[in-house]
Coordinates of C-alpha atoms and ligand atoms in Angstrom, one line a residue:
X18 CA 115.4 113.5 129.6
X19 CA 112.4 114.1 128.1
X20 CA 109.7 111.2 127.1
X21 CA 106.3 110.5 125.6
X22 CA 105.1 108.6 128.5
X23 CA 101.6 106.1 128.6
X24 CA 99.7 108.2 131.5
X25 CA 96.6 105.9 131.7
X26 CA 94.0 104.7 129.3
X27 CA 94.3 107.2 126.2
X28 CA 96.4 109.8 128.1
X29 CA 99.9 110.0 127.3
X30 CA 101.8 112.8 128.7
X31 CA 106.1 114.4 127.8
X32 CA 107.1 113.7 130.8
X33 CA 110.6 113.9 132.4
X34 CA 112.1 110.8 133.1
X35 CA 115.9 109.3 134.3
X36 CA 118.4 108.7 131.8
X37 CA 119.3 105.7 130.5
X38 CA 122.2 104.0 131.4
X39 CA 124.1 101.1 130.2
X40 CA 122.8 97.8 131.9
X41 CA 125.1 95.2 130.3
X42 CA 128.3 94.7 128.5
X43 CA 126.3 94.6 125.4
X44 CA 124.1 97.7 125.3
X45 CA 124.7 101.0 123.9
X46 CA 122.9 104.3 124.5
X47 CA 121.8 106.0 121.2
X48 CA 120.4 110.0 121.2
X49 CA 117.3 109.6 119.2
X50 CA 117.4 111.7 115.9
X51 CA 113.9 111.0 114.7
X52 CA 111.1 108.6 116.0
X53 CA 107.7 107.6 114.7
X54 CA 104.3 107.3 115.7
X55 CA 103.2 103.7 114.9
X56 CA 99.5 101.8 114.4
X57 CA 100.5 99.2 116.9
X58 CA 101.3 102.1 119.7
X59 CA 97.4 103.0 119.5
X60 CA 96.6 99.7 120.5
X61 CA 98.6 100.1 123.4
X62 CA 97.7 104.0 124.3
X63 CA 93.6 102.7 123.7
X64 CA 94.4 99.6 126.2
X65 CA 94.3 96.4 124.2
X66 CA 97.4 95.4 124.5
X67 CA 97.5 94.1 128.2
X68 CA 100.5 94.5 130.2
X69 CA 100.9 98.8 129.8
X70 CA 101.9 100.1 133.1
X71 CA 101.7 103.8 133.6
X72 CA 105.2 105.5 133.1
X73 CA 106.1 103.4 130.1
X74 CA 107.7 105.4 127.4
X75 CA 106.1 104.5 124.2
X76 CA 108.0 104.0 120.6
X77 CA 109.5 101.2 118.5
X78 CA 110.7 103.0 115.7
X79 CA 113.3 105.4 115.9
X80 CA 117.4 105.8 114.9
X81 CA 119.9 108.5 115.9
X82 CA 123.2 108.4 117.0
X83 CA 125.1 106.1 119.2
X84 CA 126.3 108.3 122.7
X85 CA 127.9 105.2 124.5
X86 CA 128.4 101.4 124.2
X87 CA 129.0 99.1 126.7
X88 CA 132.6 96.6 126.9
X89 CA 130.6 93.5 125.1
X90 CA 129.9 96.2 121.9
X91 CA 132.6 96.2 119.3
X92 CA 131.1 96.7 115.9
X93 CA 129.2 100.4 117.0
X94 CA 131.4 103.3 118.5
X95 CA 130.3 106.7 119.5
X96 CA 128.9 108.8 117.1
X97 CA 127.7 106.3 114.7
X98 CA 124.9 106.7 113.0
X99 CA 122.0 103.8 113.3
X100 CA 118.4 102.3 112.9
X101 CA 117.2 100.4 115.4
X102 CA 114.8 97.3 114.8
X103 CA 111.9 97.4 116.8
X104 CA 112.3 93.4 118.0
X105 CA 115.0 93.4 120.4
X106 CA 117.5 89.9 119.5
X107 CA 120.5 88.1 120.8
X108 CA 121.7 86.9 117.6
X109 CA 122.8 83.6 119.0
X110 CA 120.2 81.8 120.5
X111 CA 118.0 78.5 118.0
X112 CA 115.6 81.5 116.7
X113 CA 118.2 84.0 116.0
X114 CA 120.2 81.5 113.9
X115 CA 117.1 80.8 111.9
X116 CA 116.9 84.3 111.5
X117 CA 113.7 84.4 113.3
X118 CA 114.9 87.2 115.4
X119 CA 111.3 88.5 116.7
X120 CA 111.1 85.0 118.2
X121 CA 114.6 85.5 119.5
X122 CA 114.6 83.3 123.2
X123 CA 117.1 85.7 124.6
X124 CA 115.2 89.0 124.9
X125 CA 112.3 88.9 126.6
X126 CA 113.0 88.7 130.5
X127 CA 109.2 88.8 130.7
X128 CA 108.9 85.3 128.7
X129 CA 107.1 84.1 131.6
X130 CA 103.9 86.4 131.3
X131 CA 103.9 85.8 127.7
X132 CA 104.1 82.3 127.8
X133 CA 100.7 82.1 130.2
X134 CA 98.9 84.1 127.4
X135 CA 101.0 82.5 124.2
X136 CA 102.4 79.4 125.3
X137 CA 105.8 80.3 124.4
X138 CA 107.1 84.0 124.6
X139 CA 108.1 86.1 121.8
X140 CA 110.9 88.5 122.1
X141 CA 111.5 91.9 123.4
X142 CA 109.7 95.0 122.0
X143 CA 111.0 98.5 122.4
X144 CA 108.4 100.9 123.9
X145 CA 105.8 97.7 123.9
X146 CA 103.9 96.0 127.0
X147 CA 105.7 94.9 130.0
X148 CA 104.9 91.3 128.7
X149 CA 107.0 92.1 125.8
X150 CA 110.1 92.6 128.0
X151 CA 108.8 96.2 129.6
X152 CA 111.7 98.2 127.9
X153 CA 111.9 102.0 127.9
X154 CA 110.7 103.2 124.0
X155 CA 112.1 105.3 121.1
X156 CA 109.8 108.6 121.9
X157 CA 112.8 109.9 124.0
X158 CA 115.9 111.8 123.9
X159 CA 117.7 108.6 124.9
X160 CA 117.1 105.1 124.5
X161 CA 119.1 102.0 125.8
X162 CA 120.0 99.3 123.3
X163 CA 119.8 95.9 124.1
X164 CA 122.1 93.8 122.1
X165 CA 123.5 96.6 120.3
X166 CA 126.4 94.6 118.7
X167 CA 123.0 92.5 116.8
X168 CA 119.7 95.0 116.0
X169 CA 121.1 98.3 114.7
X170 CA 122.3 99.4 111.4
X171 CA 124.8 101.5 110.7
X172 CA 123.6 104.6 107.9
X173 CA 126.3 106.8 106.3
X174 CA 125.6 110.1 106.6
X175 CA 124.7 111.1 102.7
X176 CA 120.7 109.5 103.5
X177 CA 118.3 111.9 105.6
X178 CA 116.5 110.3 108.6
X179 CA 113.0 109.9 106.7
X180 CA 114.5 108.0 104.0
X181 CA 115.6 105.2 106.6
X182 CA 113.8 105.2 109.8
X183 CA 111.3 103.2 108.5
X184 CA 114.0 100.7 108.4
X185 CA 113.1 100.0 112.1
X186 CA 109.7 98.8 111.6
X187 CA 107.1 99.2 108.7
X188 CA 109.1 99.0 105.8
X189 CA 110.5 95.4 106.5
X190 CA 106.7 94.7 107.9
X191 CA 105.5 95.7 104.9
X192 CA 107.9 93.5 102.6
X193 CA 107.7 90.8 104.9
X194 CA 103.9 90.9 104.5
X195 CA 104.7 90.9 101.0
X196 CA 107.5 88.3 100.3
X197 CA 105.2 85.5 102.8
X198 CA 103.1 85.8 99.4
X199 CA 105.4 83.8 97.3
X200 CA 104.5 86.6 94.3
X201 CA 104.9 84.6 91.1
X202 CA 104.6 87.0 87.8
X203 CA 101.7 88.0 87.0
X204 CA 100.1 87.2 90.1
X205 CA 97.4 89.6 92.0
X206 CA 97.6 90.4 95.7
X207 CA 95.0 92.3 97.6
X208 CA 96.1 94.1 101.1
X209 CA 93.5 95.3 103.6
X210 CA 94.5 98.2 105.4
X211 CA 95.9 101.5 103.2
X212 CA 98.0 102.8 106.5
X213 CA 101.7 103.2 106.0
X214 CA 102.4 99.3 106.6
X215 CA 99.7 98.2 103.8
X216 CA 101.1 101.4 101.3
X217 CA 104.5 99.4 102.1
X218 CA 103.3 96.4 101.6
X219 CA 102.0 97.9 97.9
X220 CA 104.8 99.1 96.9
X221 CA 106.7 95.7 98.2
X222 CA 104.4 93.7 95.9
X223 CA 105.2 95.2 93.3
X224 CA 109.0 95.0 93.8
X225 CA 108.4 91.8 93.9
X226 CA 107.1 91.1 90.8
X227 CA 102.9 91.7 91.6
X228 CA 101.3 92.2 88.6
X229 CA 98.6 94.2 90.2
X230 CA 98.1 95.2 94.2
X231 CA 94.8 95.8 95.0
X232 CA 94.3 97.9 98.4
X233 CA 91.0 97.7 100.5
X234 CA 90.6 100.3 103.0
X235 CA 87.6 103.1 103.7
X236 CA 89.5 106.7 103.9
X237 CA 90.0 108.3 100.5
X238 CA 93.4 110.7 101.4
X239 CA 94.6 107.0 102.2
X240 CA 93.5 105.1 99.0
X241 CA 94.6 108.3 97.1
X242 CA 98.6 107.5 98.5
X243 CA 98.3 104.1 98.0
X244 CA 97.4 104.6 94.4
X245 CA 100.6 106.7 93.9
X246 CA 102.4 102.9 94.4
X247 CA 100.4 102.0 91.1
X248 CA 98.0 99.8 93.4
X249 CA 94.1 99.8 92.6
X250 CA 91.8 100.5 95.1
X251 CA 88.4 99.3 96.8
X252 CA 86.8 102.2 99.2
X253 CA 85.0 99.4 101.2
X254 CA 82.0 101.6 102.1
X255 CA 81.4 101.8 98.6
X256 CA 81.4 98.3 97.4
X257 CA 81.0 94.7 98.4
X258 CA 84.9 93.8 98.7
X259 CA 84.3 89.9 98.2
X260 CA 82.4 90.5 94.9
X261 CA 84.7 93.4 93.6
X262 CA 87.6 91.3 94.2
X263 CA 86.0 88.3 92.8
X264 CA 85.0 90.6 89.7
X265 CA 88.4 91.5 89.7
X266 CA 90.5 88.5 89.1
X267 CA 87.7 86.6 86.6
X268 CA 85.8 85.0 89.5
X269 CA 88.6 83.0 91.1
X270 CA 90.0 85.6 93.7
X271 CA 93.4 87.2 94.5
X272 CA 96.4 84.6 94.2
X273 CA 97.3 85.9 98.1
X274 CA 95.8 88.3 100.5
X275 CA 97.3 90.6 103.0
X276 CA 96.0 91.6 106.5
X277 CA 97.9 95.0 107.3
X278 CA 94.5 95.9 110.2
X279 CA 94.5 93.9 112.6
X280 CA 93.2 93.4 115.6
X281 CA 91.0 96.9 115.7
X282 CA 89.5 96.4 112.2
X283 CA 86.7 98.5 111.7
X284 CA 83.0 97.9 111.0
X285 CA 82.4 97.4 107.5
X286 CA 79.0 98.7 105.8
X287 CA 76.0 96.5 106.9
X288 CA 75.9 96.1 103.1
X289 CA 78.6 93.4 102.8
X290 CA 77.4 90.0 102.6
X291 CA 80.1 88.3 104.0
X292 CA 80.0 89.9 107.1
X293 CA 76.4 89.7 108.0
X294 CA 76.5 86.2 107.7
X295 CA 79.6 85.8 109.9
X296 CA 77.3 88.5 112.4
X297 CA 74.1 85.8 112.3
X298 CA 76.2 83.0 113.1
X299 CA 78.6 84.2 115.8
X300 CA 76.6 86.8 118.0
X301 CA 78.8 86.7 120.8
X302 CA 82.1 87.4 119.2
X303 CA 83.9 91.0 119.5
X304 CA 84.1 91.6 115.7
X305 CA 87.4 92.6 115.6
X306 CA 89.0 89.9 113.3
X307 CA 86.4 90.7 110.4
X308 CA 89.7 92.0 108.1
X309 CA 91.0 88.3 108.6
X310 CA 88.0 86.3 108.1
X311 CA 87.0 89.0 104.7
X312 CA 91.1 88.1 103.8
X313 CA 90.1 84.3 103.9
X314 CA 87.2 84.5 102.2
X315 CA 88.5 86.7 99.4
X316 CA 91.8 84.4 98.6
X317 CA 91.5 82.2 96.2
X318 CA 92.0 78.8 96.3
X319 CA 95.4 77.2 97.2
X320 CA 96.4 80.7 97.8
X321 CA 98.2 82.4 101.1
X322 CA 97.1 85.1 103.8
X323 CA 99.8 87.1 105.2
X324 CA 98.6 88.4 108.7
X325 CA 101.3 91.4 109.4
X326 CA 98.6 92.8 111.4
X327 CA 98.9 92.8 115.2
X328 CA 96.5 90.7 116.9
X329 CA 97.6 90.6 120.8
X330 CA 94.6 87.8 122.0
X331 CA 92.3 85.4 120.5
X332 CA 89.7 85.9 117.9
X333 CA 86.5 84.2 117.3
X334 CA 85.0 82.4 115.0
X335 CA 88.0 81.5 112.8
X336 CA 87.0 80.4 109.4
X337 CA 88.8 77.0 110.2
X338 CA 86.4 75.0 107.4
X339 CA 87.3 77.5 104.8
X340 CA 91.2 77.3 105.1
X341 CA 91.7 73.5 105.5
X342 CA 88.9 72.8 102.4
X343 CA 90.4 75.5 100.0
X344 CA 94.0 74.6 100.8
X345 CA 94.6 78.1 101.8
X346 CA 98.3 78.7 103.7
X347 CA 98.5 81.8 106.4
X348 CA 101.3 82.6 107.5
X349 CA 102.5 85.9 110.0
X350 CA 104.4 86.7 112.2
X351 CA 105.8 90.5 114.0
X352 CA 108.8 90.8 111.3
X353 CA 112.0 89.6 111.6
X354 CA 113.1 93.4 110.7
X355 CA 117.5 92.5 111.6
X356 CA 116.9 90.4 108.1
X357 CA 116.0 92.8 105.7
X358 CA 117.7 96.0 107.3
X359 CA 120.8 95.6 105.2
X360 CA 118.9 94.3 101.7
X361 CA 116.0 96.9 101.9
X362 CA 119.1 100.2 102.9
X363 CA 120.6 98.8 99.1
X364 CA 117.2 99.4 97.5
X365 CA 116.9 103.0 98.9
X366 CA 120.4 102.8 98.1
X367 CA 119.6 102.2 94.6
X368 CA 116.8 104.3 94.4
X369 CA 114.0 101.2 93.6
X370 CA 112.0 103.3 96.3
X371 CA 112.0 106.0 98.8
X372 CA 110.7 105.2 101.7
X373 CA 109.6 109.1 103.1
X374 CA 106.5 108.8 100.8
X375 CA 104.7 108.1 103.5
X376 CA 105.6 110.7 106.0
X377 CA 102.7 113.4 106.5
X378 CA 102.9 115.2 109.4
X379 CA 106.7 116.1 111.0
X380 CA 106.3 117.8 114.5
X381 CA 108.5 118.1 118.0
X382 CA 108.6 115.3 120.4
X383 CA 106.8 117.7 122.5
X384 CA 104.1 117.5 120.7
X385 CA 104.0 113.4 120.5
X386 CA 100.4 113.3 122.2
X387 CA 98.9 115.9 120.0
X388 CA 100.3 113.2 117.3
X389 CA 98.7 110.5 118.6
X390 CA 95.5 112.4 118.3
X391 CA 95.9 113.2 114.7
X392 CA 97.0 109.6 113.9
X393 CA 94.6 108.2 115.6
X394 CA 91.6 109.6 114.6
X395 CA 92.9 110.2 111.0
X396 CA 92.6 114.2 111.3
X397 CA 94.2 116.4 108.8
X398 CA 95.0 113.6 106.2
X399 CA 97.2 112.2 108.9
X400 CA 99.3 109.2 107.5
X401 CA 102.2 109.0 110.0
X402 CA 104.1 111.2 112.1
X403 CA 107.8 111.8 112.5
X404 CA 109.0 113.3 115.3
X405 CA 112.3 114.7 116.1
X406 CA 113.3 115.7 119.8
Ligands
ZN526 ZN1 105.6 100.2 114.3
ZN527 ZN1 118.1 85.3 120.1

C-alpha cells in the first residue's frame, strides 16, 4: 500500500510499504477514507519529538471503513463505517476506567522509553514516535487498529467524512481544552494559538457558555476564521497581549487561559514587555514555552490554564512563583478523545456546529508532503489539510 512515510529530518516521502495485518484477537484493519495533516505531525517531520525512526508512516487522524477484524472484535464488522481516536486504549485497565484513556497502561509496548523521559508512560499514539508505541499512522491506505472493539466510532452513512474526522483528534482537543476551563456564564477565556485546535477550542467556549473568547495568534487569514466562531482577536505583532487583555477584562485578566501552541511557539515582537523580561532573566533557555509563561501571566487570579498544546520535553524557566501566589490551576493533558466521540457526533448531529469549517486545502494522499509544506509554512491561507487516498 501506499504511505506518507517520515524519510529523515523534514523529508517525508509516499512510499510503498507492507500491508497491515491483523496482530491480535482485538484489532481490525480499517481502509482509510480521509486523513489529516495535524500541528503535532510537524513537530515530528522538524525533529522535536525524539524517537522518529525513518520509515514511520505518519498520521493520527483519519476514519474509513473497517476491511477486517480480528476473533476478540465483536462490536465492528466489515464495512462499517468509523473514526478512529488518535490515543490508542484498552478500555480496561485503572486509567481506562477513569476514562483517562490517553494515559491508558495497556497500549504503549514502548512504556519503557517513555518512562526514562516521563517517569511513567503515556499511551500509544497512531503515526507518533516510537516512544509512543511506534505504530504505523493514518496517512495510508490501510491502517491496523489496536483495540478496535474500544477507540472507534461507528458514523452512519448520512454525515460526509469532513464533518466527522475531526472526531479523531482536534475537535475533542479543542473541547477538552475548553471544558478544563470550568466556563461559568459570563466568563471570558483567552486561547493562544488560532490553528484549527485553538478555532475548536473558540467555538468550544462558546458552547459552553463563554461569554466572550478572545484568540491571540499573529497570521491574519487565521484570526479572520477564528472570528467567524464570534471570538475577538489580538494580532500579537500588533499589540502588547498582557496589556490588551488586561484592558480587556477591566484590569483583572481572562477568568481562564488556553495554550493551543505549544512547544514551537513563536517569537513574539521585541515590543512585549513580558517577554523581554522573561529574556533578561533566563538567557540560557530555548524560548519555546513563551505561549505558556504569556498564558500564566495573562490569567487572572484564581483562574485556570489549559495546556492542550504538545510539549514533548522540559521547559525553562517555569513561572512557578506566579502560579502558586495567584492561586492559578493548570491543568492538560493529550485528550481523552474515546470520551467525547459519542457526545461531540450528537452536537454535529444536532447541528450546534459543523466541524469542516476548518478544512482549507483537500488534496490526494500523494500529495501529503506537498501538504506538509503548505501547512507548515502557512502558504496559501493554509489552515489544515484533508487528504483522501
Ligand atoms: Zn492531531
Ligand atoms: Zn487502558
Amino acid at each position: 500500500m501506499k504511505a506518507n512515510v517520515w524519510a529523515g529530518r523534514n523529508r517525508l516521502e509516499i512510499q510503498d510499504v507492507p500491508d497491515p495485518q491483523i496482530l491480535n484477537a482485538r484489532d481490525a484493519i480499517v481502509r482509510v477514507s480521509s486523513t489529516a495533516i495535524c500541528g503535532s505531525d510537524l513537530h515530528l517531520v522538524d525533529g522535536y519529538i525524539p524517537t522518529v525512526k525513518k520509515g514511520d508512516v505518519l498520521g493520527h487522524e483519519f476514519m474509513g471503513e473497517v476491511v477486517e477484524v480480528g476473533p476478540g472484535v465483536h462490536n465492528l464488522h466489515t464495512g462499517d463505517r468509523v473514526v478512529v481516536p488518535f490515543p490508542i486504549a484498552c478500555g480496561a485497565c485503572f486509567a481506562c476506567e477513569a476514562e483517562l484513556y490517553s494515559v491508558c497502561e495497556n497500549s504503549n509496548p514502548n512504556a519503557g522509553m517513555a518512562e526514562k523521559l516521563m517517569g511513567h508512560a503515556p499511551a500509544g499514539i497512531f503515526g507518533y514516535s516510537h516512544m509512543l508505541g511506534g505504530f504505523a499512522g493514518g496517512q495510508a491506505e490501510y491502517v491496523r487498529v489496536p483495540f478496535a472493539d474500544v477507540g472507534p466510532i461507528k458514523v452512519e452513512d448520512d454525515l460526509p467524512d469532513e464533518k466527522v474526522l475531526f472526531l479523531s483528534d482536534i475537535f475533542p482537543t479543542g473541547f477538552m481544552g475548553a471544558e478544563m476551563c470550568d466556563i461559568k456564564p459570563g466568563q471570558t477565556i483567552a486561547i493562544w494559538g488560532a490553528g484549527p485546535v485553538g478555532q475548536f477550542a473558540a467555538a468550544s467556549a462558546f458552547l459552553l457558555g463563554a461569554d466572550r473568547v478572545i484568540v491571540i495568534d499573529r497570521f491574519p487569514y487565521r484570526l479572520r476564521r477564528v472570528q467567524r466562531t464570534g471570538a475577538e482577536v489580538l494580532n500579537y505583532e500588533e499589540v502588547n497581549v498582557l496589556e490588551a487583555l488586561r484592558d480587556m477584562t477591566g484590569g483583572r485578566g481572562p477568568d481562564a487561559c488556553i495554550d493551543a501552541v505549544g512547544m514551537e511557539a513563536h517569537h513574539p515582537t521585541p515590543a512585549m514587555y513580558a517577554y523581554d523580561r522573561t529574556k533578561q532573566a533566563a538567557r540560557m533557555e530555548t524560548e519555546r514555552p513563551y505561549v505558556l509563561r504569556e498564558a500564566i501571566m495573562a490569567c487572572r487570579n484564581g483562574g485556570v490554564v489549559s495546556v492542550i498544546g504538545v510539549y514533548g520535553g522540559f521547559v525553562d524557566k517555569f513561572p512557578m512563583g506566579t502560579v502558586m501566589n495567584r492561586s492559578l490551576t493548570i491543568r492538560t493533558g493529550q485528550c481523552h478523545v474515546q470520551r467525547y466521540t459519542e457526545p461531540l457526533l450528537q452536537r454535529i448531529r444536532a447541528g450546534e456546529i459543523d466541524p469542516s469549517f476548518v478544512i482549507s486545502h483537500r488534496m490526494p494522499l500523494s500529495e501529503a508532503p506537498r501538504g506538509f509544506e503548505l501547512f507548515k509554512n502557512k502558504q496559501d491561507e493554509c489552515n489544515k489539510v484533508v487528504l483522501t487516498p
